[in-house]
mmCIF file of C-alpha atoms in Angstrom:
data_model
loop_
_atom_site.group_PDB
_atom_site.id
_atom_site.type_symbol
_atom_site.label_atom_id
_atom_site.label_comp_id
_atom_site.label_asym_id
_atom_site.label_seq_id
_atom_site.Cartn_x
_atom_site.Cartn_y
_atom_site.Cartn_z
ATOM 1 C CA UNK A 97 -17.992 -54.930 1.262
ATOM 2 C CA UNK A 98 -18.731 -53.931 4.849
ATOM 3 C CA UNK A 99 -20.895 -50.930 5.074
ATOM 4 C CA UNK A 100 -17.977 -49.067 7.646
ATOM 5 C CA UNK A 101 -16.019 -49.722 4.540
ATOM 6 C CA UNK A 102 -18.247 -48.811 1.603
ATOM 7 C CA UNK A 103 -18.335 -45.176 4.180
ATOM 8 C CA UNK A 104 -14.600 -44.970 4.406
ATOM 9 C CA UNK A 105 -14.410 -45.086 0.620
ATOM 10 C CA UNK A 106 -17.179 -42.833 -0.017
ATOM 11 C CA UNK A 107 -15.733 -40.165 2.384
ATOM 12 C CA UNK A 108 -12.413 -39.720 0.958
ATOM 13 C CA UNK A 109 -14.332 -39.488 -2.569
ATOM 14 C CA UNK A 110 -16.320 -36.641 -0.881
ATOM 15 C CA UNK A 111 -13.206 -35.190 -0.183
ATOM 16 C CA UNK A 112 -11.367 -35.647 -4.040
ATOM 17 C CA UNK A 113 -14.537 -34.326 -5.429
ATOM 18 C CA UNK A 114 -14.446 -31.000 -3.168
ATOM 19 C CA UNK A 115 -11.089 -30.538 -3.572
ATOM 20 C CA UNK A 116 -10.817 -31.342 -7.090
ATOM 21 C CA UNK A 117 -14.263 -28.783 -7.424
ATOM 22 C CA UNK A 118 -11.624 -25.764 -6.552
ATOM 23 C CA UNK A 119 -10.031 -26.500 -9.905
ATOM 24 C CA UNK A 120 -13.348 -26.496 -11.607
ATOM 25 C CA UNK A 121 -14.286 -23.096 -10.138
ATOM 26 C CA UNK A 122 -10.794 -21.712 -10.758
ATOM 27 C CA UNK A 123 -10.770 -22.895 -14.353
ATOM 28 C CA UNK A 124 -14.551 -21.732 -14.696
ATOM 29 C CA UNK A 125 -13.908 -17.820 -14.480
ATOM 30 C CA UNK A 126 -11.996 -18.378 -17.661
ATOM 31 C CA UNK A 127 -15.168 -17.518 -19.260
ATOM 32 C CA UNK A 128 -17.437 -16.557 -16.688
ATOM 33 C CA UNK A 129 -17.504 -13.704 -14.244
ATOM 34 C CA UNK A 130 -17.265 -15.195 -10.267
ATOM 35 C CA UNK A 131 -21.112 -14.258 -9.311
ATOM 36 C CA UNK A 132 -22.474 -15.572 -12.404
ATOM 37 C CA UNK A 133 -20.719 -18.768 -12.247
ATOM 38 C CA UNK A 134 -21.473 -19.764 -8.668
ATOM 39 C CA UNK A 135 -25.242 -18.639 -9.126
ATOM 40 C CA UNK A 136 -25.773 -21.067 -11.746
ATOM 41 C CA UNK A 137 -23.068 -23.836 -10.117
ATOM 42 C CA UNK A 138 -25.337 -23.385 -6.959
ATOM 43 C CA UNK A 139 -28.642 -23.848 -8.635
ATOM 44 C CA UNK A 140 -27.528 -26.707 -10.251
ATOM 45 C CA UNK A 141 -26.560 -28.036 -7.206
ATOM 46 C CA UNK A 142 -29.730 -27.210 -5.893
ATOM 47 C CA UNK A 143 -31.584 -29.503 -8.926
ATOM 48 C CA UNK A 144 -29.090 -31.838 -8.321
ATOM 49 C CA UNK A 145 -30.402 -32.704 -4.935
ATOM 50 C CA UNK A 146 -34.070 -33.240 -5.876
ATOM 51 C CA UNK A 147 -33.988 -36.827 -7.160
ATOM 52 C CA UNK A 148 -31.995 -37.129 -3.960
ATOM 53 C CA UNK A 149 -34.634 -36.279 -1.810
ATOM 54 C CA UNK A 150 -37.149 -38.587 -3.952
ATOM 55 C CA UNK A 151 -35.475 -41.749 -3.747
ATOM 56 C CA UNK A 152 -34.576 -41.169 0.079
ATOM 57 C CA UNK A 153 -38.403 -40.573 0.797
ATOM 58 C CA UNK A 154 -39.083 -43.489 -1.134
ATOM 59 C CA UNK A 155 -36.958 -45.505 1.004
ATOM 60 C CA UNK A 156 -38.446 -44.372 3.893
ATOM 61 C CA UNK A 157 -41.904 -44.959 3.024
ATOM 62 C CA UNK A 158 -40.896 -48.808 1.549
ATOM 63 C CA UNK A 159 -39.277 -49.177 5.649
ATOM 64 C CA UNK A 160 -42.298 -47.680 7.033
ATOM 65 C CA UNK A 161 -39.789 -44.370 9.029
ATOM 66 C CA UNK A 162 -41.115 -41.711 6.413
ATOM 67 C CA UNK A 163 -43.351 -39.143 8.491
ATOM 68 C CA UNK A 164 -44.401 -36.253 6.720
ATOM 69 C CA UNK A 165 -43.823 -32.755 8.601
ATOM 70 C CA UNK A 166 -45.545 -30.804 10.498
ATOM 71 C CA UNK A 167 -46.699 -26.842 9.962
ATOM 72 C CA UNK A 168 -43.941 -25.455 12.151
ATOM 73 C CA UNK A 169 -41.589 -28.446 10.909
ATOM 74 C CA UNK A 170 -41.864 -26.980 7.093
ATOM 75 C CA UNK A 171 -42.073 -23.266 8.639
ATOM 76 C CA UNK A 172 -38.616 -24.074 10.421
ATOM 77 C CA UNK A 173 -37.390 -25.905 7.396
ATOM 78 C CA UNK A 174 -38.209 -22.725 4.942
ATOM 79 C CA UNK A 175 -36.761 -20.137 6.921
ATOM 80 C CA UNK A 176 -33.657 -22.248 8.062
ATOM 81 C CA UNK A 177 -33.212 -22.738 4.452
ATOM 82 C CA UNK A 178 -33.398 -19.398 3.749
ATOM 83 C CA UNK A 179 -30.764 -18.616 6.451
ATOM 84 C CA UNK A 180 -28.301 -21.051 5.432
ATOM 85 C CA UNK A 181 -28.785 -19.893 1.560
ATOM 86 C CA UNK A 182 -27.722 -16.400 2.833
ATOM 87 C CA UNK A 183 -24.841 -17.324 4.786
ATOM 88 C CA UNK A 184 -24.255 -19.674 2.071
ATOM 89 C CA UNK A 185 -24.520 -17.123 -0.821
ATOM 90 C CA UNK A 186 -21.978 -14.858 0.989
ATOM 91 C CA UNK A 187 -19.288 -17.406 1.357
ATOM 92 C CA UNK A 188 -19.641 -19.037 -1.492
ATOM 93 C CA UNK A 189 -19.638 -15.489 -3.985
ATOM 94 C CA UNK A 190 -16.387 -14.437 -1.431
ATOM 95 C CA UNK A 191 -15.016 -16.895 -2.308
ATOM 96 C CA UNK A 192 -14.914 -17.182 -6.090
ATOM 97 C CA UNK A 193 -14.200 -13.337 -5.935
ATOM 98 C CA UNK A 194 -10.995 -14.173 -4.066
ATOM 99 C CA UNK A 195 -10.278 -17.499 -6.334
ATOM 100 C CA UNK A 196 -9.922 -14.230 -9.291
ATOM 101 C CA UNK A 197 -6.661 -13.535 -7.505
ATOM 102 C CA UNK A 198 -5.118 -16.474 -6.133
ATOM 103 C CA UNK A 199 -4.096 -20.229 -6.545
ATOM 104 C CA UNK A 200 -6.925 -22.965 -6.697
ATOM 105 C CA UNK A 201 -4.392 -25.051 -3.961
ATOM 106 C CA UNK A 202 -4.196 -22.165 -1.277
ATOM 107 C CA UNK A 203 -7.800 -21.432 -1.459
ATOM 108 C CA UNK A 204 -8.713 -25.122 -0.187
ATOM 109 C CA UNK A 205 -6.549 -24.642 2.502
ATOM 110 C CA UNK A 206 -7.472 -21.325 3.344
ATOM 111 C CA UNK A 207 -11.065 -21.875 2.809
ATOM 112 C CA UNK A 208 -10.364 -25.283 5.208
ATOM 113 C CA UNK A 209 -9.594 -22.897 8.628
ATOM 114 C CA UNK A 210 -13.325 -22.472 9.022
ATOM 115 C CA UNK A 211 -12.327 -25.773 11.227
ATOM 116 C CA UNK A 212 -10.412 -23.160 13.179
ATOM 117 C CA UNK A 213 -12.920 -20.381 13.365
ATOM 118 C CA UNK A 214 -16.306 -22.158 14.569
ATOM 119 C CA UNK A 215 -14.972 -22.805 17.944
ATOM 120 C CA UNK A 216 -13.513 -19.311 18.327
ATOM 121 C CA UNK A 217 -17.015 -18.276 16.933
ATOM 122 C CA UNK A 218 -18.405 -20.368 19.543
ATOM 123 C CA UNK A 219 -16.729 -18.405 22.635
ATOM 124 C CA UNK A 220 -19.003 -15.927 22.009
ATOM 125 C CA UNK A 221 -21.908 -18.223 22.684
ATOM 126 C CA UNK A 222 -20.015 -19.102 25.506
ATOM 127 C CA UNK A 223 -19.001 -22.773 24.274
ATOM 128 C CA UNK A 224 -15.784 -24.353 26.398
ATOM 129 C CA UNK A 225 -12.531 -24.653 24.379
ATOM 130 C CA UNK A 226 -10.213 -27.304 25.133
ATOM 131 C CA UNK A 227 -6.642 -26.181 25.730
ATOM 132 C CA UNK A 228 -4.970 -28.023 22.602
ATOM 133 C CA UNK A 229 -7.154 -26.250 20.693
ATOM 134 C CA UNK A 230 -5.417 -22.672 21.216
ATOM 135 C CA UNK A 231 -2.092 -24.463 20.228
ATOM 136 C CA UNK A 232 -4.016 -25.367 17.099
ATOM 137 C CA UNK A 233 -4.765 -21.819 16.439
ATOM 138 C CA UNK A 234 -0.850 -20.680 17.064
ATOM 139 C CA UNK A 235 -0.303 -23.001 14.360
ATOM 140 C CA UNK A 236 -2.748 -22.515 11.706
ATOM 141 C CA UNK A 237 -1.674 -18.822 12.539
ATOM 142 C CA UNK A 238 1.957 -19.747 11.626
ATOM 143 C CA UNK A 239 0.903 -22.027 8.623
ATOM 144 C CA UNK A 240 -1.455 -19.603 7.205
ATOM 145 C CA UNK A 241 1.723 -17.206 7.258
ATOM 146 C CA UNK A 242 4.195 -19.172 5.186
ATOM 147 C CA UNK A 243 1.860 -19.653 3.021
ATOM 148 C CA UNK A 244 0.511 -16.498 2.186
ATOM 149 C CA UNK A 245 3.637 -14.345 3.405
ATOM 150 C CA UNK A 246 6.286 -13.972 0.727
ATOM 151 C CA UNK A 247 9.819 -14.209 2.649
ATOM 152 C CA UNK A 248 11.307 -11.394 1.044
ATOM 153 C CA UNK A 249 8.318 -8.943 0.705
ATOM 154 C CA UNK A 250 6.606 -9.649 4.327
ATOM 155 C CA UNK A 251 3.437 -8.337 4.738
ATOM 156 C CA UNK A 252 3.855 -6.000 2.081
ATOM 157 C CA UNK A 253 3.647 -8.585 -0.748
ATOM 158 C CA UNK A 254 0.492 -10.360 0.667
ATOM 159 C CA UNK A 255 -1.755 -12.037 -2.350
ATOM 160 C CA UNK A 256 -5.072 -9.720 -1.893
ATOM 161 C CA UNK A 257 -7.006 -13.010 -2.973
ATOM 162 C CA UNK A 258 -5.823 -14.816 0.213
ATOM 163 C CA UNK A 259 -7.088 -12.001 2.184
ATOM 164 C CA UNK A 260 -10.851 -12.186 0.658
ATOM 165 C CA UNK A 261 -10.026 -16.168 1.040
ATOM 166 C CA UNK A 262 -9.725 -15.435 4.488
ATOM 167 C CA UNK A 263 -13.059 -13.662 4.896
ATOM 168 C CA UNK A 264 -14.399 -16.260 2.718
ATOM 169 C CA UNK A 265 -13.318 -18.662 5.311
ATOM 170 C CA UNK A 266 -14.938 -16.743 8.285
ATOM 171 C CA UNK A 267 -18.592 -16.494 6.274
ATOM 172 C CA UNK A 268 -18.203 -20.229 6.087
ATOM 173 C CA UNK A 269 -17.703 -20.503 9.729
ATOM 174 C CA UNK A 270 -21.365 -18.616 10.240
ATOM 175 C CA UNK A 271 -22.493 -20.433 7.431
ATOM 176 C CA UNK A 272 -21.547 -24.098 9.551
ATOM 177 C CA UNK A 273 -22.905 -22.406 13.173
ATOM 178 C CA UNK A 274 -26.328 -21.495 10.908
ATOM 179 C CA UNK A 275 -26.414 -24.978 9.587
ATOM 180 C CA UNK A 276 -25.674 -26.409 12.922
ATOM 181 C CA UNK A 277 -28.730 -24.241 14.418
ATOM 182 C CA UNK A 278 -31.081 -25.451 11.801
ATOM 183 C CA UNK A 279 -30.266 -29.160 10.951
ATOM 184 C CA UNK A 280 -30.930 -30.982 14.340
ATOM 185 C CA UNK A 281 -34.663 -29.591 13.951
ATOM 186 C CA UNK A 282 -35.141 -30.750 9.798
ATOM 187 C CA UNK A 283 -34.387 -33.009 7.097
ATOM 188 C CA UNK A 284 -30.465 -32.133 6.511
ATOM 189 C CA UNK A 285 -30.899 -33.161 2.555
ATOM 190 C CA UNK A 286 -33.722 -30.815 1.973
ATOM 191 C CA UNK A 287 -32.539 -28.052 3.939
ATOM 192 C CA UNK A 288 -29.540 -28.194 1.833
ATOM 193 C CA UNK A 289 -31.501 -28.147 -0.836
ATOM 194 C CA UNK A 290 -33.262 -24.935 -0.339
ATOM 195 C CA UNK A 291 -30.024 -23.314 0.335
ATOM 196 C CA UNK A 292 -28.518 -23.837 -2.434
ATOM 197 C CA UNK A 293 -31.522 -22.831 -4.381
ATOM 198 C CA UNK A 294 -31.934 -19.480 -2.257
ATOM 199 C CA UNK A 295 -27.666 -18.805 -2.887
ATOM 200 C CA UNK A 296 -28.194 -19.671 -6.661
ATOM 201 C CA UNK A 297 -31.106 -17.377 -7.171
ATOM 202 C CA UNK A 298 -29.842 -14.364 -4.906
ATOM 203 C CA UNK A 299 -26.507 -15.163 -6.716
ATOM 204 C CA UNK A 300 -27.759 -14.670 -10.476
ATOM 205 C CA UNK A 301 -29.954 -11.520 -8.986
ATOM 206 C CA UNK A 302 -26.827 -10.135 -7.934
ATOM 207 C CA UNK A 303 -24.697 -10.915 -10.756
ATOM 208 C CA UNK A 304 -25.256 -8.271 -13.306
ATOM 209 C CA UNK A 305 -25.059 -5.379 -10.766
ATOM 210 C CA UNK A 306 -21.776 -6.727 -8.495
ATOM 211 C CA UNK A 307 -19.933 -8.585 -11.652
ATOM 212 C CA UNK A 308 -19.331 -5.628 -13.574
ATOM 213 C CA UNK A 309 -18.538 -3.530 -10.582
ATOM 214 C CA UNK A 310 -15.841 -5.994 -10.091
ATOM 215 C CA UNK A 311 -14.870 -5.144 -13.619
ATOM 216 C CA UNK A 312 -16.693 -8.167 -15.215
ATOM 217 C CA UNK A 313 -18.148 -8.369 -18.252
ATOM 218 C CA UNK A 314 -22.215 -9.451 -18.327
ATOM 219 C CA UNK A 315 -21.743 -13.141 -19.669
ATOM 220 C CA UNK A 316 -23.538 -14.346 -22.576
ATOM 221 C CA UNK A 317 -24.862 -18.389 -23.617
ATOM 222 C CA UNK A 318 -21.540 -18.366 -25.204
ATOM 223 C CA UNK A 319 -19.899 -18.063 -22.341
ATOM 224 C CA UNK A 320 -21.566 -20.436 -20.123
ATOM 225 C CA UNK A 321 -21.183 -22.731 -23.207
ATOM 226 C CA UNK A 322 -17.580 -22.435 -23.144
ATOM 227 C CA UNK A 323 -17.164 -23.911 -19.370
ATOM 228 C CA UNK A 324 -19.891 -26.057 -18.643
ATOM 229 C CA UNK A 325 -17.683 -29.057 -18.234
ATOM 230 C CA UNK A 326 -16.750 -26.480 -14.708
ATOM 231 C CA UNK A 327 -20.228 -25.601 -14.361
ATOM 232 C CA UNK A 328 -21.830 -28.923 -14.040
ATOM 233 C CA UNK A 329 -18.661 -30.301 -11.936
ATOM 234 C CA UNK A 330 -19.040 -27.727 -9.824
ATOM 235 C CA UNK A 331 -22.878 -27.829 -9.638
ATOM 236 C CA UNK A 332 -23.857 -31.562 -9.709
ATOM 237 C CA UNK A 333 -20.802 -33.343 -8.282
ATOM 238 C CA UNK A 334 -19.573 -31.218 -5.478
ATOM 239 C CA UNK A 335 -23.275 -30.047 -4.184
ATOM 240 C CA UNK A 336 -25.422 -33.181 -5.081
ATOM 241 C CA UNK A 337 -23.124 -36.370 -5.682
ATOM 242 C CA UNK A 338 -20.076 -34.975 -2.563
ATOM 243 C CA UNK A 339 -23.163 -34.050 -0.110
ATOM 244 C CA UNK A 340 -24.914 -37.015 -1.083
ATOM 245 C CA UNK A 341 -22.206 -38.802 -0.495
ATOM 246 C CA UNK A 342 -21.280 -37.596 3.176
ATOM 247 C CA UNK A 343 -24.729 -38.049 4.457
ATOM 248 C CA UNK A 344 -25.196 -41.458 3.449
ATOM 249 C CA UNK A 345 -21.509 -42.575 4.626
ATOM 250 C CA UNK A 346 -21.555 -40.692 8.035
ATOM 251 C CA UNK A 347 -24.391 -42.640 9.351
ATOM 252 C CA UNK A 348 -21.508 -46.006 8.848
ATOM 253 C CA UNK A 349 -18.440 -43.998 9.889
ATOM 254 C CA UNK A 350 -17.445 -42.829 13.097
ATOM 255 C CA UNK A 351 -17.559 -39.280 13.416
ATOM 256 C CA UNK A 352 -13.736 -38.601 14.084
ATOM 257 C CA UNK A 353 -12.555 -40.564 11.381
ATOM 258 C CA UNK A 354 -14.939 -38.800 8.908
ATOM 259 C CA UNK A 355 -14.154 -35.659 10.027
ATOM 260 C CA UNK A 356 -10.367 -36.343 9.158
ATOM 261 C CA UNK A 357 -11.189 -37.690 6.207
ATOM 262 C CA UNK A 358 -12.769 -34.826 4.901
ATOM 263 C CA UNK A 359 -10.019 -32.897 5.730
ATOM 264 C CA UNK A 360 -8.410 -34.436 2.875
ATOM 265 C CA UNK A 361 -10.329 -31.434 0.783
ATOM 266 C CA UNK A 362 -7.684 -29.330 0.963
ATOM 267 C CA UNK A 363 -4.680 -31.634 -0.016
ATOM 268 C CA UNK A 364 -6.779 -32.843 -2.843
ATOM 269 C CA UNK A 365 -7.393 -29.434 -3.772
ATOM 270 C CA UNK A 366 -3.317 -28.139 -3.756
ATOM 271 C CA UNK A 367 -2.434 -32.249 -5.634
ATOM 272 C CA UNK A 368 -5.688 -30.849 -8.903
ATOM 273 C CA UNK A 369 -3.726 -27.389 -8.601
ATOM 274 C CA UNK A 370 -1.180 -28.676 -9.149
ATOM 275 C CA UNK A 371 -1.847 -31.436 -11.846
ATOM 276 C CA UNK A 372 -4.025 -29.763 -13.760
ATOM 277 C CA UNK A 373 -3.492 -25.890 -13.566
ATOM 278 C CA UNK A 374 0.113 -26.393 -13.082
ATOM 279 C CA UNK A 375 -0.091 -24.544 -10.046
ATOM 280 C CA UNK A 376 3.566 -24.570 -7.894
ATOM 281 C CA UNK A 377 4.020 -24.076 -4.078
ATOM 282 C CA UNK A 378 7.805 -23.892 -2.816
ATOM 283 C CA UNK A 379 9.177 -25.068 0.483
ATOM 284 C CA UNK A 380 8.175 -22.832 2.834
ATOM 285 C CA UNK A 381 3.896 -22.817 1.416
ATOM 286 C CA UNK A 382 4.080 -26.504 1.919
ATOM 287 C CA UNK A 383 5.196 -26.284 5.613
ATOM 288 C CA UNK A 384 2.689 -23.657 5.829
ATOM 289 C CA UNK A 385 -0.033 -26.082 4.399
ATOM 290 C CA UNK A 386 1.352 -28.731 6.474
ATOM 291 C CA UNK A 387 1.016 -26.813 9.645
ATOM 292 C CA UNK A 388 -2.645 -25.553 8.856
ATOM 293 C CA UNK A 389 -3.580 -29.226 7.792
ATOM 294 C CA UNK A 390 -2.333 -30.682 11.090
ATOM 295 C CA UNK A 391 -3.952 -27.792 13.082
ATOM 296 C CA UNK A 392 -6.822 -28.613 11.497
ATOM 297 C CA UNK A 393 -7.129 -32.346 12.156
ATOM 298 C CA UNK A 394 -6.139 -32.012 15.592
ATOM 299 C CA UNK A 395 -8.554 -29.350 16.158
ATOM 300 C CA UNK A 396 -11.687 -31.640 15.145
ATOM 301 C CA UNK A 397 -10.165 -34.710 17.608
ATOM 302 C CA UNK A 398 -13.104 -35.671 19.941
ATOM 303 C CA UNK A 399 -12.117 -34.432 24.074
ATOM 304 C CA UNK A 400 -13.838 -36.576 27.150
ATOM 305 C CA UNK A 401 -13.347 -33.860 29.308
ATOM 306 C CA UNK A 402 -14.758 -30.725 27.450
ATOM 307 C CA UNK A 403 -16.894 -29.628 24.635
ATOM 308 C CA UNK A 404 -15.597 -27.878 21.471
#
C-alpha cells in the first residue's frame, strides 16, 4: 500500500470517527450532564495522547531528528497550551450544551461552518479574501437557513440548540486561529495534548457549579458507569486515535484533498444520526446541508492569486 494511499484511507477514517463521535456525545447526556461529560471525554483524550507522544519521540530519537526544546520552546508550548485549552474548553462545553437541544446530524454541520468563519475572523487581522469565498458565505447563509428554519414557523420556530450550535461554531473558529498562532512554533501532538488536559480539568472544575444551573443533576459513578461506551468513544477515539490519525496522514496527503476529506465529518455525522439515533431530516434540511457542505469545500480550495 502506497503511503499517499494508506493517508487517503486514514483521513476519511478521521472523518467517520468525528462524525460518528457526535452520536457518542449526543447519546452520552443520557446519563450525564453536558459539562461533566466533556470534562472527563476531554481528559481522556488528553491521556489518550501520551503514549502518542512516547512512541513518536522514540521514533525520532531511533532516526536521529528528536531535539529536545528549548526554555522559551517549553515556555511557548505551556502557555499556547493553555490558550488553546481555553478556547478549546469554551467550544467544546457550547457545544454539548447546545447538543441538549438539537439533532446529533445538524450539529456536525453546524459545528462544520467554523470553515466559514476563520477567514471572516481573519479580515480583522487584515488577511485577503478571495472573491468565491463571499459566494461561499451567501450559501452557507442560505443552507444554514433551511436547515434550521422551519417553513411554516420562520424565524419564530428556530431550534434554540442550533443557535448555541452556532456560537459553538464561532468559539471553534478562535479556537483554530489560537491553534494556528501556536502550532508553527511547537510540537502540534503535545500542544494538543495540554489542551485537552487544561479543557478537561477547567471542564470538571466547572461542572458542579454551571451543570446544575443548567438544570442538571450532579452525576454520580453510576452515571458515568452507565455511558462509558460514549465516554471512552468520545475521549480516546475522536481526541487520540482521529488526531493521531490526521497528523500522521497529512504529512502523505496533499493538503486540499485532506482538507475535503475531512469535511466528510459532517455527512458522517447526519448518516450515525441517522442510523443509530434514528434521527430524520426532510427535503428542504438536506438541501440546506447540501448547500453548507458545498460552501464549505469550496471555501477550503487552494487560490494562486490570493491568500485565505
Amino acid at each position: 500500500m502506497g503511503r499517499q494511499l494508506r493517508g487517503t484511507i486514514m483521513l476519511f477514517m478521521t472523518a467517520l470517527i468525528w462524525g460518528t463521535a457526535f452520536v457518542a456525545q449526543k447519546s452520552g447526556m443520557d446519563t450525564m450532564p453536558p459539562i461533566a461529560f466533556n470534562g472527563i471525554r476531554t481528559l481522556i483524550g488528553g491521556i489518550a495522547l501520551l503514549p502518542v507522544i512516547y512512541i513518536m519521540t522514540r521514533m525520532a530519537k531511533r532516526k536521529g531528528t528528536y531535539r529536545k526544546e528549548t526554555p522559551q520552546e517549553k515556555k511557548t508550548l505551556w502557555f499556547g497550551g493553555f490558550c488553546c485549552g481555553i478556547a478549546l474548553m469554551l467550544a467544546g462545553n457550547i457545544q454539548q450544551i447546545g447538543m441538549c437541544y438539537t439533532t446529533a446530524g445538524k450539529t456536525g454541520f453546524i459545528t462544520a461552518l467554523y470553515v466559514i468563519l476563520v477567514p471572516l475572523l481573519g479580515l480583522v487581522l487584515k488577511k485577503k479574501i478571495r472573491p468565491i469565498f463571499w459566494a461561499c458565505v451567501a450559501a452557507s447563509a442560505v443552507g444554514l437557513y433551511l436547515l434550521c428554519i422551519p417553513a411554516d414557523e420562520g424565524f419564530g420556530g428556530i431550534n434554540k440548540g442550533d443557535l448555541i450550535i452556532l456560537l459553538c461554531s464561532l468559539m471553534f473558529a478562535f479556537h483554530i486561529l489560537t491553534i494556528d498562532y501556536f502550532s508553527p512554533k511547537v510540537d502540534g501532538v503535545k500542544l494538543s495534548c495540554i489542551q485537552f488536559f487544561v479543557a478537561g480539568a477547567l471542564s470538571c472544575i466547572l461542572a458542579p457549579i454551571v451543570d446544575p444551573a443548567l438544570g442538571f443533576a450532579i452525576p454520580g459513578i453510576s452515571n458515568v458507569m452507565a455511558c462509558w461506551f460514549n465516554i471512552l468513544y468520545a475521549g480516546i477515539m475522536s481526541c487520540g486515535v482521529a488526531y493521531t490519525f490526521q497528523v500522521v496522514a497529512q504529512a502523505d496527503v496533499e493538503p486540499t484533498l485532506a482538507s475535503m476529506i475531512l469535511c466528510l465529518e459532517s455527512v458522517f455525522a447526519v448518516i450515525a444520526g441517522s442510523i443509530i439515533l434514528g434521527e430524520a431530516m426532510g427535503a428542504r434540511e438536506i438541501i440546506g446541508c447540501a448547500l453548507m457542505f458545498v460552501a464549505i469545500v469550496v471555501a477550503q480550495l487552494p487560490s494562486k492569486d490570493a491568500d485565505s
